[in-house]
Coordinates of C-alpha atoms in Angstrom, one line a residue:
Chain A
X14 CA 3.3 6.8 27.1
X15 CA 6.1 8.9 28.5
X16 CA 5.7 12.9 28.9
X17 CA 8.6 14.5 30.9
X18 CA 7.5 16.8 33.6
X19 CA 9.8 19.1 32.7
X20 CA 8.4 20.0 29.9
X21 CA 5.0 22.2 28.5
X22 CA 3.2 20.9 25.7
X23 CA 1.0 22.6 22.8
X24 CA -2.1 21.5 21.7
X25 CA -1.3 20.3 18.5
X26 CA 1.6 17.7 20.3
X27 CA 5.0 20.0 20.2
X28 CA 6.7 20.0 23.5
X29 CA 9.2 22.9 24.4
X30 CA 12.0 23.3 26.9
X31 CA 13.2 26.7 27.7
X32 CA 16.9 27.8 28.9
X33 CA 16.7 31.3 28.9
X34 CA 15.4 32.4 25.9
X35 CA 16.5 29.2 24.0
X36 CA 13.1 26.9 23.4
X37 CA 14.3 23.5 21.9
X38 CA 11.1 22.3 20.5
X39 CA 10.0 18.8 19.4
X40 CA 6.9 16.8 19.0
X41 CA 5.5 14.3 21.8
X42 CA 5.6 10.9 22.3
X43 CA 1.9 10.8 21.7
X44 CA 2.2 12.5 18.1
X45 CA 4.8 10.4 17.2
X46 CA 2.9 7.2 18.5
X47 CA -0.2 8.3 16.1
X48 CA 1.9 9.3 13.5
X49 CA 3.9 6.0 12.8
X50 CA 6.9 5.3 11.2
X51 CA 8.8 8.7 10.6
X52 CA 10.4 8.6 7.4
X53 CA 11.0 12.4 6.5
X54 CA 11.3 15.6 8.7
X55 CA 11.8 19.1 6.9
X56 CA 13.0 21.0 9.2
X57 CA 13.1 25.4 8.9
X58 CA 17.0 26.6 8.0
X59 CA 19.1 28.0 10.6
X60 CA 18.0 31.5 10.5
X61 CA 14.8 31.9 9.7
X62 CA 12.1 34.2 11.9
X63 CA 9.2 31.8 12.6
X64 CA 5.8 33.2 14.0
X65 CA 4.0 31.7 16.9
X66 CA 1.4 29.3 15.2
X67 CA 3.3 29.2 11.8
X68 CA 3.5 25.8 10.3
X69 CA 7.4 26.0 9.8
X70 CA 7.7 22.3 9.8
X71 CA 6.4 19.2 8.2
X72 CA 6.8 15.1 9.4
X73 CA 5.8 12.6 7.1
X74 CA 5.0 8.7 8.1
X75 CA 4.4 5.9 5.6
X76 CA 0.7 6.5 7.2
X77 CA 0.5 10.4 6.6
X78 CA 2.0 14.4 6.4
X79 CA 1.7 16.5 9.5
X80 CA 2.4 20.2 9.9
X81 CA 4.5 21.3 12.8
X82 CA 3.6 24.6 14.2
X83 CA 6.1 27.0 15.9
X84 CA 5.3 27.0 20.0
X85 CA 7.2 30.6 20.2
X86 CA 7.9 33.4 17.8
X87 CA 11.7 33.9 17.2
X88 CA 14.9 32.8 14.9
X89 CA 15.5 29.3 14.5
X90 CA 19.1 29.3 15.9
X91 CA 19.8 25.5 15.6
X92 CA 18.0 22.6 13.8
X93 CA 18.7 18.6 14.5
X94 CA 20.5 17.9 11.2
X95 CA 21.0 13.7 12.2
X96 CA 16.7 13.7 11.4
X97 CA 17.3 14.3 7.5
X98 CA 18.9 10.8 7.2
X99 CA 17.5 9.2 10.8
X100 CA 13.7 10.5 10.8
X101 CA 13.1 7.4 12.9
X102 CA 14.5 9.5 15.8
X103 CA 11.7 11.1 16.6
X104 CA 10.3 7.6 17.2
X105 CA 12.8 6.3 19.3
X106 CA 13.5 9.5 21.3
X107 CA 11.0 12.2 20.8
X108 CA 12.7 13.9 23.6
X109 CA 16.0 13.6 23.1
X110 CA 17.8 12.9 19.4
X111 CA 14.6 13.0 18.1
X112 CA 14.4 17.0 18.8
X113 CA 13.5 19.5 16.2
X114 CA 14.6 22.7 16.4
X115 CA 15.9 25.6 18.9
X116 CA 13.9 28.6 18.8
X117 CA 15.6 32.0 20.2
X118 CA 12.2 33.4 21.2
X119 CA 11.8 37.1 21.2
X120 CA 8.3 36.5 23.6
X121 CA 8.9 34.0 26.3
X122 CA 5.3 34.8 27.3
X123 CA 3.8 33.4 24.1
X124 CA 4.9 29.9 26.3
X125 CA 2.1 31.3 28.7
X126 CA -0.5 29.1 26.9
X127 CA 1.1 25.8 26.7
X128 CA 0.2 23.2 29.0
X129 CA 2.1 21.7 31.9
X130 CA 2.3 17.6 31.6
X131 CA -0.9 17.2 33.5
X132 CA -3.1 19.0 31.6
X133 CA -0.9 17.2 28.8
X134 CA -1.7 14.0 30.0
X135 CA -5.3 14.6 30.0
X136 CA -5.7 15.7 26.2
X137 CA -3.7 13.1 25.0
X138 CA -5.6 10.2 26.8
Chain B
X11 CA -6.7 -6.2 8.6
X12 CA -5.5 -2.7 10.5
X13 CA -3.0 -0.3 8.8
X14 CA -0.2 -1.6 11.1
X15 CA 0.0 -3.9 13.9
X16 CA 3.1 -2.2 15.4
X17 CA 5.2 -0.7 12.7
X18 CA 4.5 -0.4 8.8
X19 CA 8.5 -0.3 8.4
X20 CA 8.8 -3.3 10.9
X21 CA 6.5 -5.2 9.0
X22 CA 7.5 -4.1 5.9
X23 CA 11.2 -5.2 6.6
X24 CA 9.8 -9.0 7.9
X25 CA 8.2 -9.7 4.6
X26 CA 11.2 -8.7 2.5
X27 CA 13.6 -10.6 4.6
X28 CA 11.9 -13.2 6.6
X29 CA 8.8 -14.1 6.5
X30 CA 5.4 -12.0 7.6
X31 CA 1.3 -13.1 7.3
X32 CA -1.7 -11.3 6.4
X33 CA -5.3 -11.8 7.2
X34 CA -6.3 -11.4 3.3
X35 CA -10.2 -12.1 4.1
X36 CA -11.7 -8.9 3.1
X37 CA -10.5 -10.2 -0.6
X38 CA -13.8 -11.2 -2.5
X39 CA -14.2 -14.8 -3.8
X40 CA -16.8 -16.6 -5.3
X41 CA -17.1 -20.1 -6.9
X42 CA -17.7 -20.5 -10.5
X43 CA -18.8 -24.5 -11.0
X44 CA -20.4 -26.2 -13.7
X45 CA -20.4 -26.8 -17.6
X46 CA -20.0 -23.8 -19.2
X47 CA -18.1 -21.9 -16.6
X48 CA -14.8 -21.7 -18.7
X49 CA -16.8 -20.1 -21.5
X50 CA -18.5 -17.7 -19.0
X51 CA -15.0 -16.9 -17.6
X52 CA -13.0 -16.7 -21.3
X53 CA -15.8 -14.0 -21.9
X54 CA -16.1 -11.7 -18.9
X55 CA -12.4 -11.4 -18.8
X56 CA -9.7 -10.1 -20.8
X57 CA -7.0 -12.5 -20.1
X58 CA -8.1 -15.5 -21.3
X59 CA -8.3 -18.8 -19.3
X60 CA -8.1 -21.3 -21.5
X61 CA -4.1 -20.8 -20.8
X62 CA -3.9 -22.5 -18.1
X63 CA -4.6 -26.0 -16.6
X64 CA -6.2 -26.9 -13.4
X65 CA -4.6 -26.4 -10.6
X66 CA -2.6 -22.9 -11.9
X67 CA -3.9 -19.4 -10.6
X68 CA -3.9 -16.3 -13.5
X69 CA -4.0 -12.5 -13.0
X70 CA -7.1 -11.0 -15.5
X71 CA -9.6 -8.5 -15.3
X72 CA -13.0 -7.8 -16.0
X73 CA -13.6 -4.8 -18.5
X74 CA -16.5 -2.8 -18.8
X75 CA -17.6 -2.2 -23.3
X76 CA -15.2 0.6 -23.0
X77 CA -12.3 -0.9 -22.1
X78 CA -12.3 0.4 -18.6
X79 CA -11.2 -1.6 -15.7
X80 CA -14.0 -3.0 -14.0
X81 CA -11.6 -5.1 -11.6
X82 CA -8.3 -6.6 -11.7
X83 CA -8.6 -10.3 -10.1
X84 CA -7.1 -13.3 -9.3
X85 CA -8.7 -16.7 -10.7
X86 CA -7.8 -20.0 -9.2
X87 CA -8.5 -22.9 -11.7
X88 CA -9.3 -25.3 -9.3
X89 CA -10.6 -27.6 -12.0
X90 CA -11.6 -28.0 -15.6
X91 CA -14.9 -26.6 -15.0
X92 CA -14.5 -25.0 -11.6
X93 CA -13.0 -21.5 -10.4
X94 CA -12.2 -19.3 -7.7
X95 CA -12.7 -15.9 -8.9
X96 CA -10.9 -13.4 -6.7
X97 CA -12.4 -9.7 -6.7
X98 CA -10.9 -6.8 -4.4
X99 CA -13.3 -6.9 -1.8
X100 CA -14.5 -3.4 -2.8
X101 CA -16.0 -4.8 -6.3
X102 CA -17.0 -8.1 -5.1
X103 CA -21.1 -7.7 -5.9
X104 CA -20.3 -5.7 -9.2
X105 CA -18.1 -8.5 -10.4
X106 CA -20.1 -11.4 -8.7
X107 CA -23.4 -10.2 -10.4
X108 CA -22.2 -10.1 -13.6
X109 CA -20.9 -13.6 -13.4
X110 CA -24.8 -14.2 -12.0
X111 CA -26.3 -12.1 -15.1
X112 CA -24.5 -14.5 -17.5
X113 CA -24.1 -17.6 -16.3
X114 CA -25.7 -20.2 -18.1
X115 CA -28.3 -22.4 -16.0
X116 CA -25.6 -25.2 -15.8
X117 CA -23.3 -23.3 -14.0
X118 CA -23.4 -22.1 -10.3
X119 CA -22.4 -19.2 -8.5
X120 CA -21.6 -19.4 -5.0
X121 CA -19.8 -16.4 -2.0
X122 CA -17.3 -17.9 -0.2
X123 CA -17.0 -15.5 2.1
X124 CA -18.2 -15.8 5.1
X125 CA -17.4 -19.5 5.3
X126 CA -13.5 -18.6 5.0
X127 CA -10.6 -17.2 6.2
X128 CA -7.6 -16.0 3.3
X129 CA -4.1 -15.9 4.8
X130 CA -1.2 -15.1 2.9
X131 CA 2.2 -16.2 4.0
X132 CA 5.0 -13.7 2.5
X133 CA 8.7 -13.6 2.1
X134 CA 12.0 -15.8 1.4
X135 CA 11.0 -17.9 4.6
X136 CA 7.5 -18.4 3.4
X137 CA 8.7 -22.1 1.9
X138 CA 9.8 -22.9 5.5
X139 CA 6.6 -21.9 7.4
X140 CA 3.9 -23.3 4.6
X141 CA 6.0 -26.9 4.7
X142 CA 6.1 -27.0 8.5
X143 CA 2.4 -26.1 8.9
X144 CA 1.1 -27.4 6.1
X145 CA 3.4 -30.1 4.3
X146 CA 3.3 -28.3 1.5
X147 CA 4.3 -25.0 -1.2
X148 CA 2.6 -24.6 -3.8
X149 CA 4.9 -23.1 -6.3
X150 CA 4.5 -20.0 -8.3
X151 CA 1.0 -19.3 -9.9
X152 CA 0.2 -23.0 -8.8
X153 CA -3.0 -24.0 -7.0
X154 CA -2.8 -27.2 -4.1
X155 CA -5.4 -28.1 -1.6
X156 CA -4.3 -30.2 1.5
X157 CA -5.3 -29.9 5.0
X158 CA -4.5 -28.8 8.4
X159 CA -6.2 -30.4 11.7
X160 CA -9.0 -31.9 9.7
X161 CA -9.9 -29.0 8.2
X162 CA -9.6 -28.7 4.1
X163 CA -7.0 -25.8 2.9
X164 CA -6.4 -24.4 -0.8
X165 CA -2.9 -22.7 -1.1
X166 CA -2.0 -20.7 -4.5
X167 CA 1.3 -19.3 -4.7
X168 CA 0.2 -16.2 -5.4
X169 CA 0.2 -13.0 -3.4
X170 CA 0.7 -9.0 -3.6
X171 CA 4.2 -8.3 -2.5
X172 CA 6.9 -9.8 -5.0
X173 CA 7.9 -12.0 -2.6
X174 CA 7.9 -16.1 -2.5
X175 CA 5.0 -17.4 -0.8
X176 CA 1.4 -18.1 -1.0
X177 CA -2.6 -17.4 -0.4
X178 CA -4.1 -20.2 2.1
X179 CA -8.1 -20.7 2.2
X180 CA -9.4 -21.9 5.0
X181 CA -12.5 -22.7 6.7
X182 CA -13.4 -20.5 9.2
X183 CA -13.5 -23.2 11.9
X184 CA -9.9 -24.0 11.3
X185 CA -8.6 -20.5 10.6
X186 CA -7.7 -19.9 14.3
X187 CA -5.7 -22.4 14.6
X188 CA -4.0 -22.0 11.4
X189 CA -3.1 -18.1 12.0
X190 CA -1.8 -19.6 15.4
X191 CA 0.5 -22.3 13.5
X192 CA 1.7 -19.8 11.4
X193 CA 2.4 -17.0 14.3
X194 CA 4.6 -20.3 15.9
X195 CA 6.8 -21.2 12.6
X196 CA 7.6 -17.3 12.4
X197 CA 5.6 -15.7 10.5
X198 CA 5.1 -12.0 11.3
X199 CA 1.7 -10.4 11.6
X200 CA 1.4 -7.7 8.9
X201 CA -1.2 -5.2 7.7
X202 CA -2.5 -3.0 5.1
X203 CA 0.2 0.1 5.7
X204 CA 3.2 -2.5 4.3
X205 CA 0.8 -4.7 1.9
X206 CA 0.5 -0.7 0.1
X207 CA 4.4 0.0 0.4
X208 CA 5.3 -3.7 -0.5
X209 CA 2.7 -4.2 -3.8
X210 CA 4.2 -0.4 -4.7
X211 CA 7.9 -1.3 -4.6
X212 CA 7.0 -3.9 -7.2
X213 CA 5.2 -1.3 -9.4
X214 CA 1.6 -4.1 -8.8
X215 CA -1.6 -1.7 -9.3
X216 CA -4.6 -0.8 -7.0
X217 CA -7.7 -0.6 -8.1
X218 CA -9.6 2.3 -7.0
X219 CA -5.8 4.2 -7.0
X220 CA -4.3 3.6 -10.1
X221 CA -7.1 1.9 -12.1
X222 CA -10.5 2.7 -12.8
X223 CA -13.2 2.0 -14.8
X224 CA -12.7 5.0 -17.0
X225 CA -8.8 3.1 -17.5
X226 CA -7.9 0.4 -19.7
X227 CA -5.5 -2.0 -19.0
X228 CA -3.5 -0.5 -22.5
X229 CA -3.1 2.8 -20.5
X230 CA -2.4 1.1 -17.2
X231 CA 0.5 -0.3 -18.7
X232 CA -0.8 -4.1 -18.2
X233 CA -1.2 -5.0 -21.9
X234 CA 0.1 -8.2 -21.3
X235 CA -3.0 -8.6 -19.6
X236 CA -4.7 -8.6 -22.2
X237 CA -5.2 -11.9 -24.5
X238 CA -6.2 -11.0 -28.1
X239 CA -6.9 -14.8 -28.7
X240 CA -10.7 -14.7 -27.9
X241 CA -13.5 -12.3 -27.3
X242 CA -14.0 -10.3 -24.1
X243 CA -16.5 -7.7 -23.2
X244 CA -14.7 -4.4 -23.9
X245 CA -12.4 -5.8 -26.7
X246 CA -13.6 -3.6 -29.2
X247 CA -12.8 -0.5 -27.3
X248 CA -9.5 -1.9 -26.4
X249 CA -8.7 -2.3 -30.1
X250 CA -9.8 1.1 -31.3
X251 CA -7.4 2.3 -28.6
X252 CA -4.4 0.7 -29.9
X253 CA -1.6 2.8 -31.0
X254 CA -3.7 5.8 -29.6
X255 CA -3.0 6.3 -26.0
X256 CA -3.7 9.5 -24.6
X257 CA -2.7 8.8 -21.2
X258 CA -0.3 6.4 -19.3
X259 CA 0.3 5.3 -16.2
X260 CA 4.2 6.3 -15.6
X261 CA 6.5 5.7 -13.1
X262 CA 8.9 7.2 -11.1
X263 CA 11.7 7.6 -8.6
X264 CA 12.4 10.8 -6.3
X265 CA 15.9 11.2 -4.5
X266 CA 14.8 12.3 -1.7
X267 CA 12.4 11.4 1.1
X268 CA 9.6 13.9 0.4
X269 CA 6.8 11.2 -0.4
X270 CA 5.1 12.0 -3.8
X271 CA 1.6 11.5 -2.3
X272 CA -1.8 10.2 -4.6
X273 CA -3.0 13.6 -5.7
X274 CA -0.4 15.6 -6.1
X275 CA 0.6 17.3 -9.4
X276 CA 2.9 16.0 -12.3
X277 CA 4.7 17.9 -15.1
X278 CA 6.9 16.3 -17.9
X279 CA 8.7 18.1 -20.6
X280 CA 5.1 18.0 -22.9
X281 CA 2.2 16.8 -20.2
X282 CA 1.1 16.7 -17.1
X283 CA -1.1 14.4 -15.0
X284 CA -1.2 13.1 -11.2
X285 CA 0.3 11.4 -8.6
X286 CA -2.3 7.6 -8.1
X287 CA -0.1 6.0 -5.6
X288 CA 3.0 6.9 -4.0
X289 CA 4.9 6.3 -0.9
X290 CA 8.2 6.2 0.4
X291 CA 10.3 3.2 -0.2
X292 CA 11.3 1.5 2.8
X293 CA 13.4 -1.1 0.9
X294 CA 15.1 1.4 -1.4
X295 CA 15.3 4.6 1.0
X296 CA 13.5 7.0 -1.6
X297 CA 10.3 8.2 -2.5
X298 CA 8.6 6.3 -5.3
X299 CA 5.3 6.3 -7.1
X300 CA 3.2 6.5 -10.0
X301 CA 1.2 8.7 -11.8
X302 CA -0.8 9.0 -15.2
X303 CA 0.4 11.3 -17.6
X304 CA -1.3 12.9 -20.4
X305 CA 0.1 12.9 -23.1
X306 CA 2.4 9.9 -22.8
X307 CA 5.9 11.0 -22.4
X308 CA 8.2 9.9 -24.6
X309 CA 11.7 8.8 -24.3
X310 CA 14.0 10.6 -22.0
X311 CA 11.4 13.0 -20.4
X312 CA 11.8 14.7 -17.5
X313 CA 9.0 14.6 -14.8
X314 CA 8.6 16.8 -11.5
X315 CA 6.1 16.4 -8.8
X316 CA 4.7 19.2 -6.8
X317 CA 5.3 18.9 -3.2
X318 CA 3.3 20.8 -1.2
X319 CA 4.5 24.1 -3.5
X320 CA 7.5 22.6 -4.2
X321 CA 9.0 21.0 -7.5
X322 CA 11.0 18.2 -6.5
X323 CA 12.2 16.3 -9.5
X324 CA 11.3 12.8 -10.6
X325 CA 13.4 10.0 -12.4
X326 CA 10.4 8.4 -15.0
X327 CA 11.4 4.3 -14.7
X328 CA 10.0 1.0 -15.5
X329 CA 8.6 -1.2 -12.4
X330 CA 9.1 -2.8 -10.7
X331 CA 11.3 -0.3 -8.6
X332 CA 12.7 -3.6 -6.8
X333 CA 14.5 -6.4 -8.2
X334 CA 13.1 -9.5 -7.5

């Protein structure tokens, strides 16, 4: 299984990458592994305030419906429009095309309690 | 049998277009033999036997006295006085001690069970892989025995995904080898995340989902089923019932890709009911599903489902969803 290093990771399997105060957000390669085949991603409209811990996203598989919660409380500033006719991105490349959302965050320090890949690695083994 | 062995979509996709194999072995069977077994079976089930010949397969159920689905089943007429009954696995010792508690003493019971393996071999290759393996297709609804490496086989061309193709019983001893054949003339290994999404595309029921035993066949939409020719245990309910449905299973398309999920909440223009299966489509790109409505709805209704607090609107249709 593949989890960048330069990247933090919640619990619940969201990874995050910050430039500045831009956090593009996205779920792991482990989520997507136990999730299955990805065949719908809502995603929050461009604008929106999202709260840290908010389930402001959803990912459905033939197997089952997750919640996606917000890593970072902030405006959604972008959102991956190619997922609402090629879910299967976030299969292919979780990290990449298969990206979520970009999150202005108005408290990088709500990133505090993410995890670095190590402590990643361990949960999700 | 898993819920995928790599990809429910990948899977899927090989049985529609190729060719893809399941380990079918937690279906229940038992062997109804002996004088009197055709009576037995003409009475404990609602379809009624006597239709077809040996060496044909038929889709019946049992019924409990009020008309409500005890099982829906498979029976291979293997001869004039011998069956294969075919159970879901889940209702295997309900259905298989009933057939006990009426059999006449000239008839035996017997589990096949745990002397056999049940592979089924699906899609528009299927014809290819069952000839090169085992020198033989049955053909639609059509029961053959054979053999492969010594061992004795039973193929019926019968199965739970719309496609061509066919159910192979097998000996446990041989049933390695014969999962191994088919793996080498192409067939894919599926599982039980595209046997749901395949059987639903074709609008086929599960029990447990979208029958019970508080549903009859009428309001399950399987009328056809049902043979009025003879006398079956819950007949009598099933006549009263005529012409006064108050619920039926419906089904129905969304547009999008939300999935209409079992449970969920339906509304029509004068009813309401909930979702009993539903899934997303891989063949047609669009959520599809089913769900029993109370009252019926009548001609032209609109239906909505609720989403998780949304109302995304439903297209009511006739199954199956896919034409095949």
């Amino acid at each position: 299984m593949n989890f960048p290093e330069d990247l933090r990771y919640a619990a619940n399997h969201e990874w995050v990458k910050t430039d500045g105060s831009n956090v593009t957000m996205g779920i792991s390669d482990y989520a997507q592994d136990a999730l299955g085949d990805i065949v719908f991603v809502e995603l929050p409209e461009v604008g929106r305030q999202v709260t840290v811990g908010e389930a402001f996203a959803e990912v459905e598989s033939t197997k089952s419906v997750s919640d996606v919660y917000a890593p970072v409380s902030g405006r959604v500033t972008s959102a991956n429009a190619a997922l609402e006719n090629t879910p299967e991105l976030v299969n292919t490349d979780p990290y990449g095309d298969g990206w979520f959302v970009v999150i202005e965050a108005t408290d990088l320090s709500e990133l505090d309690s993410l995890m670095d890949v190590a402590a990643y690695r361990e949960t999700a083994n | 049998m898993p819920v995928q062995y790599q990809s429910v979509l990948e899977e899927h996709a090989a049985v529609r277009s190729d060719v893809g194999m399941f380990d079918v072995s937690h279906l229940g069977r038992f062997e109804v033999v002996g004088a009197g077994s055709t009576d037995l079976l003409v009475r404990q089930l609602c379809n009624d036997i006597r239709k077809i010949d040996p060496g044909r397969a038929q889709y019946t159920m049992a019924l409990n006295a009020s008309g409500g689905v005890e099982d829906d089943i498979i029976v291979w007429r293997i001869d004039d006085e011998r069956y294969w009954v075919m159970p879901n696995g889940t209702n295997f010792d309900e259905i298989a001690s009933r057939f006990v508690a009426f059999a006449p003493d000239t008839v035996s019971i017997t589990d096949l069970r745990v002397r056999s393996v049940l592979l089924a071999i699906q899609g528009p290759r299927a014809a290819d892989v069952l000839e090169s393996v085992l020198g033989m297709v049955p053909g639609r609804f059509r029961v053959r025995s054979g053999s492969f490496m010594g061992h004795d086989i039973t193929a019926a061309g019968t199965g739970y995904t719309g496609e061509k193709g066919a159910e192979v019983y097998i000996d446990i001893a041989g049933a390695e080898a014969l999962w191994e054949a088919f793996t080498t003339a192409g067939a894919k290994p599926a599982a039980l995340g595209a046997r749901d999404t395949l059987r639903l595309e074709m609008g086929y029921p599960l029990w447990g989902h979208d029958l019970d035993d508080e549903t009859t066949p009428l309001e399950a939409n399987l009328a056809w089923v049902v043979s009025w020719d003879h006398d079956f245990i819950g007949r009598d309910a099933l006549e009263a019932q005529r012409g006064h449905l108050t619920k039926k299973l419906v089904s129905f398309t969304t547009e999008g890709r939300a999935i209409p999920r079992e449970g969920y909440a339906v509304t029509t223009d004068t009813g309401h009911g909930t979702v009993t299966s539903g899934n997303f489509s891989p063949t047609l790109q669009h959520g599809i599903g089913m769900a029993f409505v109370s009252p019926p709805p009548g001609q032209g209704e609109s239906l909505s489902i609720e989403i998780r607090g949304r109302q995304v609107a439903g297209a009511i249709t006739s199954v199956p969803f896919l034409d095949r």
